Amino acid sequence: VQLQASGGGLVQAGGSLRLSCAASGSIFSINTMAWFRQAPGKQREFVAAITNDGRMSFADAVRGRFTISRDNAKNTVYLQMNSLRPEDTAVYYCNADRITSRDSRRYNNLWGQGTLVTVSS
């Protein structure tokens, strides 16, 4: 099972970007899919998460500006980022936890490779 993130890029402050992260492999279910980010010189921090039944949570710094959604049929999670600020500049990582494969294997806490978001002022 692997995660592949995409959608990062350079955007001006106030603009929008949409990140995607697709899980590949023989997957039966994924409990929680999430986004984290790591700015230069800082620790990785939580951004948003969504469970397979649609419960969402957000970091205070992004609540009201970012939305998270998922397509369970495609094992894909999305992060819609609006009203972007320079302080949102970071490498964004997707995370998937409590994955069950079709042959009943369990995977926990998998990470994607990261996608860079740069917000210019």
PDB file of C-alpha atoms in Angstrom:
ATOM      1  CA  VAL A   1       0.000   0.000   0.000  1.00  0.00           C
ATOM      2  CA  GLN A   2       1.383   3.411  -0.982  1.00  0.00           C
ATOM      3  CA  LEU A   3       0.231   7.014  -0.826  1.00  0.00           C
ATOM      4  CA  GLN A   4       0.844   9.463  -3.646  1.00  0.00           C
ATOM      5  CA  ALA A   5       0.234  13.166  -3.061  1.00  0.00           C
ATOM      6  CA  SER A   6      -0.135  15.789  -5.757  1.00  0.00           C
ATOM      7  CA  GLY A   7      -1.406  19.301  -6.373  1.00  0.00           C
ATOM      8  CA  GLY A   8       1.162  21.508  -4.713  1.00  0.00           C
ATOM      9  CA  GLY A   9       2.575  24.600  -6.339  1.00  0.00           C
ATOM     10  CA  LEU A  10       3.132  28.325  -6.118  1.00  0.00           C
ATOM     11  CA  VAL A  11       0.179  30.596  -5.427  1.00  0.00           C
ATOM     12  CA  GLN A  12      -0.283  34.192  -4.367  1.00  0.00           C
ATOM     13  CA  ALA A  13      -1.691  35.077  -0.977  1.00  0.00           C
ATOM     14  CA  GLY A  14      -5.450  34.874  -1.042  1.00  0.00           C
ATOM     15  CA  GLY A  15      -5.421  32.202  -3.697  1.00  0.00           C
ATOM     16  CA  SER A  16      -6.495  28.564  -3.631  1.00  0.00           C
ATOM     17  CA  LEU A  17      -5.003  25.142  -4.223  1.00  0.00           C
ATOM     18  CA  ARG A  18      -6.394  21.638  -4.087  1.00  0.00           C
ATOM     19  CA  LEU A  19      -4.211  18.767  -2.948  1.00  0.00           C
ATOM     20  CA  SER A  20      -4.967  15.143  -3.678  1.00  0.00           C
ATOM     21  CA  CYS A  21      -3.614  11.961  -2.149  1.00  0.00           C
ATOM     22  CA  ALA A  22      -4.407   8.562  -3.564  1.00  0.00           C
ATOM     23  CA  ALA A  23      -3.758   5.296  -1.795  1.00  0.00           C
ATOM     24  CA  SER A  24      -2.809   2.461  -4.098  1.00  0.00           C
ATOM     25  CA  GLY A  25      -2.692  -1.253  -3.542  1.00  0.00           C
ATOM     26  CA  SER A  26      -5.185  -3.943  -2.685  1.00  0.00           C
ATOM     27  CA  ILE A  27      -7.184  -1.904  -0.196  1.00  0.00           C
ATOM     28  CA  PHE A  28     -10.392  -2.928   1.501  1.00  0.00           C
ATOM     29  CA  SER A  29     -10.800   0.070   3.798  1.00  0.00           C
ATOM     30  CA  ILE A  30      -8.999   3.042   5.297  1.00  0.00           C
ATOM     31  CA  ASN A  31     -10.212   4.392   8.616  1.00  0.00           C
ATOM     32  CA  THR A  32      -8.628   7.845   8.747  1.00  0.00           C
ATOM     33  CA  MET A  33      -6.956   9.946   6.080  1.00  0.00           C
ATOM     34  CA  ALA A  34      -5.239  13.154   7.038  1.00  0.00           C
ATOM     35  CA  TRP A  35      -2.969  15.976   5.994  1.00  0.00           C
ATOM     36  CA  PHE A  36       0.023  17.270   7.881  1.00  0.00           C
ATOM     37  CA  ARG A  37       2.504  19.956   6.924  1.00  0.00           C
ATOM     38  CA  GLN A  38       6.062  20.893   7.708  1.00  0.00           C
ATOM     39  CA  ALA A  39       7.357  24.396   7.196  1.00  0.00           C
ATOM     40  CA  PRO A  40      11.096  25.066   6.889  1.00  0.00           C
ATOM     41  CA  GLY A  41      12.758  24.807  10.275  1.00  0.00           C
ATOM     42  CA  LYS A  42       9.590  23.660  12.006  1.00  0.00           C
ATOM     43  CA  GLN A  43       8.135  20.379  13.162  1.00  0.00           C
ATOM     44  CA  ARG A  44       5.498  18.556  11.207  1.00  0.00           C
ATOM     45  CA  GLU A  45       2.038  19.623  12.315  1.00  0.00           C
ATOM     46  CA  PHE A  46      -1.502  18.367  11.908  1.00  0.00           C
ATOM     47  CA  VAL A  47      -3.701  20.144   9.361  1.00  0.00           C
ATOM     48  CA  ALA A  48      -6.904  18.152   8.886  1.00  0.00           C
ATOM     49  CA  ALA A  49      -8.311  14.637   9.042  1.00  0.00           C
ATOM     50  CA  ILE A  50     -11.386  12.761   7.903  1.00  0.00           C
ATOM     51  CA  THR A  51     -12.646   9.344   8.913  1.00  0.00           C
ATOM     52  CA  ASN A  52     -14.285   6.830   6.610  1.00  0.00           C
ATOM     53  CA  ASP A  53     -17.708   7.863   7.933  1.00  0.00           C
ATOM     54  CA  GLY A  54     -17.039  11.533   7.246  1.00  0.00           C
ATOM     55  CA  ARG A  55     -16.053  12.941  10.615  1.00  0.00           C
ATOM     56  CA  MET A  56     -13.637  15.822  10.125  1.00  0.00           C
ATOM     57  CA  SER A  57     -11.196  17.696  12.295  1.00  0.00           C
ATOM     58  CA  PHE A  58      -9.069  20.742  11.584  1.00  0.00           C
ATOM     59  CA  ALA A  59      -6.171  22.586  13.101  1.00  0.00           C
ATOM     60  CA  ASP A  60      -7.144  25.994  14.438  1.00  0.00           C
ATOM     61  CA  ALA A  61      -4.791  27.674  11.976  1.00  0.00           C
ATOM     62  CA  VAL A  62      -6.737  26.418   8.950  1.00  0.00           C
ATOM     63  CA  ARG A  63     -10.299  26.052  10.219  1.00  0.00           C
ATOM     64  CA  GLY A  64     -12.679  28.022   8.031  1.00  0.00           C
ATOM     65  CA  ARG A  65     -10.188  28.256   5.158  1.00  0.00           C
ATOM     66  CA  PHE A  66      -9.394  24.614   4.376  1.00  0.00           C
ATOM     67  CA  THR A  67     -11.806  21.769   3.741  1.00  0.00           C
ATOM     68  CA  ILE A  68     -11.085  18.059   3.614  1.00  0.00           C
ATOM     69  CA  SER A  69     -12.989  15.427   1.699  1.00  0.00           C
ATOM     70  CA  ARG A  70     -12.474  11.872   0.502  1.00  0.00           C
ATOM     71  CA  ASP A  71     -13.677   9.481  -2.141  1.00  0.00           C
ATOM     72  CA  ASN A  72     -13.749   6.076  -0.508  1.00  0.00           C
ATOM     73  CA  ALA A  73     -14.275   4.303  -3.829  1.00  0.00           C
ATOM     74  CA  LYS A  74     -11.012   5.825  -5.091  1.00  0.00           C
ATOM     75  CA  ASN A  75      -9.189   5.700  -1.730  1.00  0.00           C
ATOM     76  CA  THR A  76      -8.381   9.350  -2.253  1.00  0.00           C
ATOM     77  CA  VAL A  77      -8.366  12.299   0.118  1.00  0.00           C
ATOM     78  CA  TYR A  78      -8.491  15.932  -0.939  1.00  0.00           C
ATOM     79  CA  LEU A  79      -7.511  19.155   0.777  1.00  0.00           C
ATOM     80  CA  GLN A  80      -9.101  22.296  -0.608  1.00  0.00           C
ATOM     81  CA  MET A  81      -7.100  25.277   0.572  1.00  0.00           C
ATOM     82  CA  ASN A  82      -8.649  28.722   0.216  1.00  0.00           C
ATOM     83  CA  SER A  83      -7.552  32.165   1.355  1.00  0.00           C
ATOM     84  CA  LEU A  84      -3.981  30.970   1.464  1.00  0.00           C
ATOM     85  CA  ARG A  85      -1.447  32.899   3.510  1.00  0.00           C
ATOM     86  CA  PRO A  86       2.350  33.003   3.342  1.00  0.00           C
ATOM     87  CA  GLU A  87       2.432  31.118   6.646  1.00  0.00           C
ATOM     88  CA  ASP A  88       0.726  28.179   4.923  1.00  0.00           C
ATOM     89  CA  THR A  89       3.928  27.616   2.961  1.00  0.00           C
ATOM     90  CA  ALA A  90       5.109  24.103   3.736  1.00  0.00           C
ATOM     91  CA  VAL A  91       5.539  20.606   2.445  1.00  0.00           C
ATOM     92  CA  TYR A  92       2.170  18.925   2.826  1.00  0.00           C
ATOM     93  CA  TYR A  93       2.090  15.226   3.644  1.00  0.00           C
ATOM     94  CA  CYS A  94      -0.846  12.883   3.500  1.00  0.00           C
ATOM     95  CA  ASN A  95      -1.304  10.183   6.063  1.00  0.00           C
ATOM     96  CA  ALA A  96      -3.488   7.109   6.195  1.00  0.00           C
ATOM     97  CA  ASP A  97      -4.130   5.124   9.324  1.00  0.00           C
ATOM     98  CA  ARG A  98      -5.795   1.813  10.099  1.00  0.00           C
ATOM     99  CA  ILE A  99      -5.745   0.415   6.586  1.00  0.00           C
ATOM    100  CA  THR A 100      -7.116  -3.043   5.892  1.00  0.00           C
ATOM    101  CA  SER A 101      -6.074  -4.758   2.686  1.00  0.00           C
ATOM    102  CA  ARG A 102      -8.216  -7.187   0.739  1.00  0.00           C
ATOM    103  CA  ASP A 103      -6.138 -10.062   2.083  1.00  0.00           C
ATOM    104  CA  SER A 104      -6.803  -8.807   5.624  1.00  0.00           C
ATOM    105  CA  ARG A 105      -3.396  -7.275   6.270  1.00  0.00           C
ATOM    106  CA  ARG A 106      -3.330  -4.233   8.511  1.00  0.00           C
ATOM    107  CA  TYR A 107      -1.249  -1.114   7.919  1.00  0.00           C
ATOM    108  CA  ASN A 108      -0.971   1.799  10.282  1.00  0.00           C
ATOM    109  CA  ASN A 109       0.307   5.326   9.964  1.00  0.00           C
ATOM    110  CA  LEU A 110       1.438   5.368   6.322  1.00  0.00           C
ATOM    111  CA  TRP A 111       2.873   8.568   4.847  1.00  0.00           C
ATOM    112  CA  GLY A 112       2.961   9.934   1.340  1.00  0.00           C
ATOM    113  CA  GLN A 113       5.998  11.629  -0.146  1.00  0.00           C
ATOM    114  CA  GLY A 114       4.908  15.231   0.378  1.00  0.00           C
ATOM    115  CA  THR A 115       3.982  18.024  -1.986  1.00  0.00           C
ATOM    116  CA  LEU A 116       5.315  21.572  -1.695  1.00  0.00           C
ATOM    117  CA  VAL A 117       2.940  24.494  -1.326  1.00  0.00           C
ATOM    118  CA  THR A 118       4.455  27.967  -1.594  1.00  0.00           C
ATOM    119  CA  VAL A 119       2.349  31.045  -0.912  1.00  0.00           C
ATOM    120  CA  SER A 120       3.846  34.342  -1.988  1.00  0.00           C
ATOM    121  CA  SER A 121       2.936  37.632  -0.357  1.00  0.00           C
TER     122      SER A 121
END
